[in-house]
PDB file of C-alpha atoms in Angstrom:
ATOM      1  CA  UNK D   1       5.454  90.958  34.892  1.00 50.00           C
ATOM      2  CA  UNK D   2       3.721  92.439  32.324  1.00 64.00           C
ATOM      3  CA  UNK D   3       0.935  95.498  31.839  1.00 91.00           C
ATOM      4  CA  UNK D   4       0.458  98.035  34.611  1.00 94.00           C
ATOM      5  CA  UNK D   5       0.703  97.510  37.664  1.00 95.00           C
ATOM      6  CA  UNK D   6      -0.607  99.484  40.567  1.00 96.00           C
ATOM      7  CA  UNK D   7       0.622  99.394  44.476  1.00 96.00           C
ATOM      8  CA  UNK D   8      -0.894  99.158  46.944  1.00 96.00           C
ATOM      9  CA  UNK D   9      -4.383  97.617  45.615  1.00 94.00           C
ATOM     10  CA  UNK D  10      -6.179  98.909  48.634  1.00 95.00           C
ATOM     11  CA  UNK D  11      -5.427 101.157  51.346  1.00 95.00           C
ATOM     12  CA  UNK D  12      -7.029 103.228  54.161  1.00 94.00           C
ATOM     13  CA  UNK D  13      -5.647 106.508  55.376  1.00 92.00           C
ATOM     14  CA  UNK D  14      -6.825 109.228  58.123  1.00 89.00           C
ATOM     15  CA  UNK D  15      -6.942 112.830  57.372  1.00 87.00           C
ATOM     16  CA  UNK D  16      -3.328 113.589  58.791  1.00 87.00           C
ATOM     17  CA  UNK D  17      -1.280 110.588  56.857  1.00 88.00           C
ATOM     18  CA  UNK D  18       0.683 111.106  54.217  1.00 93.00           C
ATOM     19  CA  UNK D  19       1.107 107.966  51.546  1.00 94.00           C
ATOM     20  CA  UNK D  20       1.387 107.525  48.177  1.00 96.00           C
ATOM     21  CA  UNK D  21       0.411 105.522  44.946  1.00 97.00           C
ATOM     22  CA  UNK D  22       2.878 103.935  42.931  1.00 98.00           C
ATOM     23  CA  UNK D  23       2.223 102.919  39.366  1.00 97.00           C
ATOM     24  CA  UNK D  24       4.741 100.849  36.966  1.00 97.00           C
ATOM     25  CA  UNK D  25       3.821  99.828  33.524  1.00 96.00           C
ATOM     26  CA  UNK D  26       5.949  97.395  31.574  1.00 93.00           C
ATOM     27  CA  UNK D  27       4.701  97.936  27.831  1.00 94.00           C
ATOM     28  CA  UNK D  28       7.457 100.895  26.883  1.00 93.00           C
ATOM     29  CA  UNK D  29       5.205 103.486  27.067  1.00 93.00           C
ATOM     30  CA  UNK D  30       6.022 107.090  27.106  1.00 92.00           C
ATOM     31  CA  UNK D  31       3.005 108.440  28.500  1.00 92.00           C
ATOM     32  CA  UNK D  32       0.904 107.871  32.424  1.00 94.00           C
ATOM     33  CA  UNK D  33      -2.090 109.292  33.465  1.00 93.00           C
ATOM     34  CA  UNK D  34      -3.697 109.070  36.268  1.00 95.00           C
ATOM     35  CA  UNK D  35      -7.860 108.688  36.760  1.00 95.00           C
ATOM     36  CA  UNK D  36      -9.956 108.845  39.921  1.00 95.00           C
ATOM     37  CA  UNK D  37     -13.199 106.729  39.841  1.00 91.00           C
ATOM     38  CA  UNK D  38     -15.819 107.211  42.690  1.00 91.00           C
ATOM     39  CA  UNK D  39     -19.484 105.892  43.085  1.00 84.00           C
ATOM     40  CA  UNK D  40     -21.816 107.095  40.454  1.00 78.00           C
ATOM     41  CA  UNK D  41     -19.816 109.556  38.944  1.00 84.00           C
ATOM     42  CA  UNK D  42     -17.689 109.491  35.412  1.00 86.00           C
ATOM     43  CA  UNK D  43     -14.118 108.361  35.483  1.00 89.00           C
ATOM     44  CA  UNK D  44     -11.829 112.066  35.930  1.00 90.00           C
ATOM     45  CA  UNK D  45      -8.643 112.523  34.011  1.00 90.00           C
ATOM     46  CA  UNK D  46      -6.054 113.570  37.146  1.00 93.00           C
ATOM     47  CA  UNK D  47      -2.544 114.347  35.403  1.00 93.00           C
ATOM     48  CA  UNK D  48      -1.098 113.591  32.532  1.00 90.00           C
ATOM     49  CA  UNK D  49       2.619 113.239  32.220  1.00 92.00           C
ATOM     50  CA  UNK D  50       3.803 112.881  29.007  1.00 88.00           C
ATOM     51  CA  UNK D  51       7.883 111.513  28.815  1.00 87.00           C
ATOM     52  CA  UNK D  52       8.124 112.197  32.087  1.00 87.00           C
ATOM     53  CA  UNK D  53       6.824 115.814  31.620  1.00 87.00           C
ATOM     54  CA  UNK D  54       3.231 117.051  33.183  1.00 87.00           C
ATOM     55  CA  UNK D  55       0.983 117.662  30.364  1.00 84.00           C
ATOM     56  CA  UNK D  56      -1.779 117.980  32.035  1.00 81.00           C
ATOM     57  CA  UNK D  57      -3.488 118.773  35.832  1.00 81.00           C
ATOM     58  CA  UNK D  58      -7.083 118.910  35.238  1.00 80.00           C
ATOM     59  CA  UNK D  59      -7.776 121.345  38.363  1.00 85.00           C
ATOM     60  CA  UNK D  60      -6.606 118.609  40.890  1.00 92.00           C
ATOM     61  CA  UNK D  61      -5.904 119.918  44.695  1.00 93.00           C
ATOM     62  CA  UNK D  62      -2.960 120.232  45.790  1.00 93.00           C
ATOM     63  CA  UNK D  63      -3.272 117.798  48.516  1.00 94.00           C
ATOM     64  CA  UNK D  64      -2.707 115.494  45.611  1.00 96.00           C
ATOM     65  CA  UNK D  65       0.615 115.506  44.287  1.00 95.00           C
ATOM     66  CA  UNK D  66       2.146 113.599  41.135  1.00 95.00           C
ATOM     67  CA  UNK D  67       5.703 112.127  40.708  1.00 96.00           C
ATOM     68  CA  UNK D  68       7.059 110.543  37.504  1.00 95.00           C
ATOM     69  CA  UNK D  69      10.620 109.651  38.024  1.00 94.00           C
ATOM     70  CA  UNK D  70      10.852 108.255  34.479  1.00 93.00           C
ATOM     71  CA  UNK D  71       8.645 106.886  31.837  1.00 90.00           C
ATOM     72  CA  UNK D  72       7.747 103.478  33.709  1.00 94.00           C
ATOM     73  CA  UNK D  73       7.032 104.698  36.628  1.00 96.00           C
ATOM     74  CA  UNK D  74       4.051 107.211  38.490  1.00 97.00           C
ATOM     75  CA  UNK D  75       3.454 108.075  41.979  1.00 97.00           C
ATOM     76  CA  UNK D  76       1.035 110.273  43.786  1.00 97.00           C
ATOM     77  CA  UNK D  77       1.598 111.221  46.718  1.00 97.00           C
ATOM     78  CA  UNK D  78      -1.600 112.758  49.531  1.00 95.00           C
ATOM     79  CA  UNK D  79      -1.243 114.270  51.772  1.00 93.00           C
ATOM     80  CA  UNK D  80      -4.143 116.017  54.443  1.00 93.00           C
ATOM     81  CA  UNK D  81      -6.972 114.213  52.399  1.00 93.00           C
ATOM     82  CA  UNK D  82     -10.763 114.514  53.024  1.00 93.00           C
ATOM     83  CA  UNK D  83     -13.528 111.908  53.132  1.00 93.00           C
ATOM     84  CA  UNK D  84     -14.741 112.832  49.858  1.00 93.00           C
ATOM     85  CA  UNK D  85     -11.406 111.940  48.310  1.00 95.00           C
ATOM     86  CA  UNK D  86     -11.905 108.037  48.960  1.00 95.00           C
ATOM     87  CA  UNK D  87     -11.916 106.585  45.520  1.00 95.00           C
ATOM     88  CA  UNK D  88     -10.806 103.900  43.288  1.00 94.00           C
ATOM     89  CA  UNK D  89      -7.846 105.699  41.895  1.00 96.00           C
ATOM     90  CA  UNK D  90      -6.784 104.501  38.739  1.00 95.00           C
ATOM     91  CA  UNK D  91      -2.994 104.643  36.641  1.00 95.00           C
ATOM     92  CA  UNK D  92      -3.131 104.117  32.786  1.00 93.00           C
ATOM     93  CA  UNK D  93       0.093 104.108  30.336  1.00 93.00           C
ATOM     94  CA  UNK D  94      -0.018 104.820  26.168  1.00 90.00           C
ATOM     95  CA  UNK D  95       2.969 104.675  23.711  1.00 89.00           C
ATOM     96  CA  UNK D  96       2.234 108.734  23.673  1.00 80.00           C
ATOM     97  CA  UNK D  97      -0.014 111.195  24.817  1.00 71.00           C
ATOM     98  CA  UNK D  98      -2.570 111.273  21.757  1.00 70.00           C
ATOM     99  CA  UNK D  99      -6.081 110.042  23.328  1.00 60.00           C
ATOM    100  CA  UNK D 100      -6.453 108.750  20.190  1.00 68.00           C
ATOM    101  CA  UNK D 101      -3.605 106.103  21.649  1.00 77.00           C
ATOM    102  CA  UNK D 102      -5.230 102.817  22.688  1.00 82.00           C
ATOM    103  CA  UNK D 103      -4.674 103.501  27.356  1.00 86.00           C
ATOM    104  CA  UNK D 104      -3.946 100.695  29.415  1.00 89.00           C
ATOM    105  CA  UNK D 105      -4.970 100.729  32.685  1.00 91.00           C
ATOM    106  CA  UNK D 106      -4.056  99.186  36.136  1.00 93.00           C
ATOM    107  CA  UNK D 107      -6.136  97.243  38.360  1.00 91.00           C
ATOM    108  CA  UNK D 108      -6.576 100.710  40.818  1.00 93.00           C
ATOM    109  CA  UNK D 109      -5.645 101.651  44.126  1.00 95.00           C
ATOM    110  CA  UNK D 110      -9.217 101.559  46.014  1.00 94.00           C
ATOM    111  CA  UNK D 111      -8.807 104.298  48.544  1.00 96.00           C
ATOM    112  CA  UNK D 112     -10.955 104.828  51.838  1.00 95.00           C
ATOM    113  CA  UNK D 113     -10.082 108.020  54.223  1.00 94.00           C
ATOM    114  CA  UNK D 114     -11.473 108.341  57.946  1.00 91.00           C
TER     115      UNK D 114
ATOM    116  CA  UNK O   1     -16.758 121.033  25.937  1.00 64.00           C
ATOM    117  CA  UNK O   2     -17.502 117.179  25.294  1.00 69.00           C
ATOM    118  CA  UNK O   3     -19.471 115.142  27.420  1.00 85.00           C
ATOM    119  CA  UNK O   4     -20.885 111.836  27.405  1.00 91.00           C
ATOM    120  CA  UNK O   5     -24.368 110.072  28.381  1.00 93.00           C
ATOM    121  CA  UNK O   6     -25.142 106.552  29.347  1.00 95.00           C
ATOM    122  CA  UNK O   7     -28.594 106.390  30.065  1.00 90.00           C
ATOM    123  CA  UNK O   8     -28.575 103.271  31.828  1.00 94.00           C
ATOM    124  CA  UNK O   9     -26.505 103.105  34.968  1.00 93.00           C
ATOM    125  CA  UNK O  10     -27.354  99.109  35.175  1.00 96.00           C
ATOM    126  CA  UNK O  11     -28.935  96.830  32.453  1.00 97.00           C
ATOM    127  CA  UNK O  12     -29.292  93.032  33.674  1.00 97.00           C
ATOM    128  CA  UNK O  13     -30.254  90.142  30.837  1.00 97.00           C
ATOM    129  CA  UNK O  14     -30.700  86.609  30.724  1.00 97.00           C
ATOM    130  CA  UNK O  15     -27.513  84.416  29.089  1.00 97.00           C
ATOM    131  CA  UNK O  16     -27.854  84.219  25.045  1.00 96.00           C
ATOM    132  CA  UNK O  17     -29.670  87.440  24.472  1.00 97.00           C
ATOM    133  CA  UNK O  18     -29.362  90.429  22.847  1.00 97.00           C
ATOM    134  CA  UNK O  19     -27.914  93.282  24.379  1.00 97.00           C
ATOM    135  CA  UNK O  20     -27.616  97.220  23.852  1.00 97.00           C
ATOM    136  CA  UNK O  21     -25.691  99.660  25.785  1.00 98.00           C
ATOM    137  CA  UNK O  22     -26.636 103.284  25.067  1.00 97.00           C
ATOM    138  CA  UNK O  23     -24.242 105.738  24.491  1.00 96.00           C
ATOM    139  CA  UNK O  24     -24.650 109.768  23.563  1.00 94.00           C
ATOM    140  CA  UNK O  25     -21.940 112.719  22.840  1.00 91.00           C
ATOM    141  CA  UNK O  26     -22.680 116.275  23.264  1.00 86.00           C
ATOM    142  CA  UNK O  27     -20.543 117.648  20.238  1.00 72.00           C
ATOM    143  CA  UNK O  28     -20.817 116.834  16.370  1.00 56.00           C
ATOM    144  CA  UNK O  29     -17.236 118.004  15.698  1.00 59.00           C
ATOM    145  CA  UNK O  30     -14.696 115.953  15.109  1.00 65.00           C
ATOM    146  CA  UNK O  31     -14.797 113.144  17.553  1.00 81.00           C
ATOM    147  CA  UNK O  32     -13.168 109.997  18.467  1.00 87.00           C
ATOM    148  CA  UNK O  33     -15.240 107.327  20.202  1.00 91.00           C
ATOM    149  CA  UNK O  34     -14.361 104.529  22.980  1.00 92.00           C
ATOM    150  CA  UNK O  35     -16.207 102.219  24.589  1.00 95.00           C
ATOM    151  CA  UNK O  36     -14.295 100.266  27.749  1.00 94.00           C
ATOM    152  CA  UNK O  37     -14.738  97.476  30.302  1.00 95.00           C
ATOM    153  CA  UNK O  38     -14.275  96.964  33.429  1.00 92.00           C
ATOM    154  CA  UNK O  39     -14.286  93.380  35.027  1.00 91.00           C
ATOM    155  CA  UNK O  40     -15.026  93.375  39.164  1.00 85.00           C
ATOM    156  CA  UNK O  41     -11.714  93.879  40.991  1.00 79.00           C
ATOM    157  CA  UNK O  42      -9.692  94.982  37.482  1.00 82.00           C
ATOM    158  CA  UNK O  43      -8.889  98.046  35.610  1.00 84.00           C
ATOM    159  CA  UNK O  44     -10.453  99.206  32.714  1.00 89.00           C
ATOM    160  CA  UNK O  45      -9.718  97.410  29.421  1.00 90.00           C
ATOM    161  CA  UNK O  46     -10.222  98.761  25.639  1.00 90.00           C
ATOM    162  CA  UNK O  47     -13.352  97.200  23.865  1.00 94.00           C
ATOM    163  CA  UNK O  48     -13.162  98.946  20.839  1.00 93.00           C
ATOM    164  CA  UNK O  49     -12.612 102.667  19.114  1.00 91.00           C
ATOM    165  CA  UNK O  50     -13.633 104.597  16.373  1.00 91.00           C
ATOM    166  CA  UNK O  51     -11.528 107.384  14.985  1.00 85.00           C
ATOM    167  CA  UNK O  52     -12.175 107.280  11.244  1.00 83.00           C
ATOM    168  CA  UNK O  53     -13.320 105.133   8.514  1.00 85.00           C
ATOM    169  CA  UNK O  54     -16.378 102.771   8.925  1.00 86.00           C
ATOM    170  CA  UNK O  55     -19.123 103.398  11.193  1.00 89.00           C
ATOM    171  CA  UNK O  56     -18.957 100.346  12.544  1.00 92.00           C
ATOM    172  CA  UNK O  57     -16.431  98.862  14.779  1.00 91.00           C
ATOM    173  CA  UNK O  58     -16.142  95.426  16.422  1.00 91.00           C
ATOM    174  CA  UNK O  59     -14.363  93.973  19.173  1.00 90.00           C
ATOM    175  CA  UNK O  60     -12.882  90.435  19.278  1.00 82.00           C
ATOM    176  CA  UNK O  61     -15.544  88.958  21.493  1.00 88.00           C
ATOM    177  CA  UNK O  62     -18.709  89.535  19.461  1.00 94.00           C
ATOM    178  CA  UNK O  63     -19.205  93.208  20.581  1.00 96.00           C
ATOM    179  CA  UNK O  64     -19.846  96.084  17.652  1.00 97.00           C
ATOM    180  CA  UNK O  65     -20.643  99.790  17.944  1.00 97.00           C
ATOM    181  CA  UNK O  66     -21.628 101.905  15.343  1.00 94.00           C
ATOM    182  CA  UNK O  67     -20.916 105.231  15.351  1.00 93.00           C
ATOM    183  CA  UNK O  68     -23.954 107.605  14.344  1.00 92.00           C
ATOM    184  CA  UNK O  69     -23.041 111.177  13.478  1.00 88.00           C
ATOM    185  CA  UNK O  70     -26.897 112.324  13.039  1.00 89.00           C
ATOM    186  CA  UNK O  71     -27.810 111.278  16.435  1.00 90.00           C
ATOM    187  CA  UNK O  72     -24.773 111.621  18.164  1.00 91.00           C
ATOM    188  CA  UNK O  73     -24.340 107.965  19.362  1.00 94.00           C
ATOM    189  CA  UNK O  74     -22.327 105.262  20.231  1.00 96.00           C
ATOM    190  CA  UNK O  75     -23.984 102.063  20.902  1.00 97.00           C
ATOM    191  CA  UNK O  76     -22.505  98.584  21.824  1.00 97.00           C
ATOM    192  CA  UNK O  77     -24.228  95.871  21.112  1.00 97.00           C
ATOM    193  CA  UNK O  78     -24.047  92.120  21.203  1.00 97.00           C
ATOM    194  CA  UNK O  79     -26.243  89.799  19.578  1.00 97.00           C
ATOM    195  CA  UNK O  80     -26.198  86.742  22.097  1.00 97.00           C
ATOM    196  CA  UNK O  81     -24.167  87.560  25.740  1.00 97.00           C
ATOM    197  CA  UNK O  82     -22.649  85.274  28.200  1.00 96.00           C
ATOM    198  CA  UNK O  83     -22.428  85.429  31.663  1.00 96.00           C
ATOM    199  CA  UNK O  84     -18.191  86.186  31.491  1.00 95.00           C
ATOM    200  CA  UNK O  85     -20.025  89.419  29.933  1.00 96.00           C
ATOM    201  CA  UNK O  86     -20.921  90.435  33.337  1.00 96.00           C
ATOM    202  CA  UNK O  87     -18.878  93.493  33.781  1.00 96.00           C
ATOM    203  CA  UNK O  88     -19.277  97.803  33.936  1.00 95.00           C
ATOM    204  CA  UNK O  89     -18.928  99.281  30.131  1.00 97.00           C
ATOM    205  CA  UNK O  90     -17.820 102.867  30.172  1.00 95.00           C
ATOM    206  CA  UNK O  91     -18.207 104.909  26.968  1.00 95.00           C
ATOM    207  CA  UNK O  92     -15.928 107.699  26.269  1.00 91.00           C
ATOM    208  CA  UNK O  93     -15.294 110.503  23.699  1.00 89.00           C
ATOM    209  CA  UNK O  94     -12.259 112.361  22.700  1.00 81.00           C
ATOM    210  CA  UNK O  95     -13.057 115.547  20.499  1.00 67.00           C
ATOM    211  CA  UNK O  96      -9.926 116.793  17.835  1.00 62.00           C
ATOM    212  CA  UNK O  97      -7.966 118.482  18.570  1.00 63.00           C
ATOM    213  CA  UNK O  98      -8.087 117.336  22.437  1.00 64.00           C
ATOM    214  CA  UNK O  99      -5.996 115.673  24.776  1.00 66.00           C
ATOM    215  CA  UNK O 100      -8.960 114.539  27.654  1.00 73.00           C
ATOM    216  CA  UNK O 101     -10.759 111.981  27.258  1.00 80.00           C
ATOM    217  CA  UNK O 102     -14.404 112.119  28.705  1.00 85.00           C
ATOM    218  CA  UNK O 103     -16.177 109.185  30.199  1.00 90.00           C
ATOM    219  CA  UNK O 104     -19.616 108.612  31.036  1.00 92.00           C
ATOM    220  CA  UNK O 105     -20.788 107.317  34.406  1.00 92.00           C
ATOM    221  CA  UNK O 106     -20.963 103.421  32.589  1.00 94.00           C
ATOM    222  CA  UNK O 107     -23.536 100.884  32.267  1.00 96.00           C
ATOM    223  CA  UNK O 108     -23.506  97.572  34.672  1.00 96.00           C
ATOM    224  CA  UNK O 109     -24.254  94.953  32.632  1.00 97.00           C
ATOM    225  CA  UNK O 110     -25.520  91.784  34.499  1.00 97.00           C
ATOM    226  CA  UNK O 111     -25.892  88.531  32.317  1.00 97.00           C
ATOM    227  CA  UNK O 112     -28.322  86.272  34.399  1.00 95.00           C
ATOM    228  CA  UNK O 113     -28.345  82.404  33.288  1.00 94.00           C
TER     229      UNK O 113
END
């Protein structure tokens, strides 16, 4: 398998679950990110974890919480979400953490919460 | 801090013509352009970049931006599209000096035989 992948590719959640995302990119990158994409608004930068370190949390809620076990792999786990958190939630991978790094993404997790 | 304008959220042609997708910046510092694509049910997928060097930039399916310090811009453009063309195009900037890059809302481009 090859590129990044992203598990599950849809799922739908109450308020109360708990789940997570999982992520895996195959390229040999050192860097993940993860992006949320809703309706009508601009694609957010989430985290950033840079060889296996967080880099970066761009304000995100604490209801969201990222895991990155090693280099290949991201998770992010919810817990307690709101309505306004359904999204297409997107993983992305780069051989470092310079933006200037081409980022290849994963076909998204499209999330819906009742 | 950076941010990014597409004008058009959706932009629908007929098959074989010409095609531009707007694209603005807020800062004229030190910038790094992107545009991306994003075919229905798929992640996004680099089109092309400019960090340095020539203006403009093409991608290996007929698409070109030029990068326009005066005004700021970013446009893609493509002389003659096809339907497979069909897709969202998000434009995003990266100032110096910066690790987050900032996307604009895209553009839907539908390519109508």
């Amino acid at each position: 398998e090859t590129g990044v992948t992203q598990t599950p590719r849809h799922l739908v959640m109450g308020m109360t679950n708990k789940k997570s995302l999982k992520c895996e990119q195959h390229l040999g990158h050192n860097a993940m990110y993860w992006y949320k994409q809703s309706a009508k608004k601009p694609l957010e930068l989430m985290f950033v974890y840079n060889f296996k370190e967080q880099t970066e949390n761009n304000s995100v809620p604490s209801r969201f919480s990222p895991e990155c076990p090693n280099s290949s792999h991201l998770f992010l786990h919810l817990h307690t979400l709101q309505p306004e958190d359904s999204a297409l939630y997107l993983c992305a991978s780069s051989q470092a953490a310079s933006m200037s790094d081409t980022q290849y993404f994963g076909p998204g997790t499209r999330l819906t919460v009742l | 801090a950076q941010s990014v304008t597409q004008l058009d959220s959706q932009v629908p042609v007929f098959e074989e013509a010409p095609v531009e997708l707007r694209c603005n910046y807020s800062s004229s510092v030190s910038v790094y352009l992107f545009w991306y694509v994003q075919y229905p049910n798929q992640g996004l997928q680099l089109l092309l970049k400019y960090l340095s060097g020539s203006t403009l930039v093409e991608s290996i399916n007929g698409f070109e931006a030029e990068f326009n310090k005066s005004q700021t811009s970013f446009h893609l453009r493509k002389p003659s599209v096809h339907i497979s063309d069909t897709a969202e195009y998000f434009c995003a900037a990266l100032q110096g000096g910066s690790e987050k890059l900032v996307f604009g809302k895209g553009t839907k481009l539908t390519v109508n035989p």
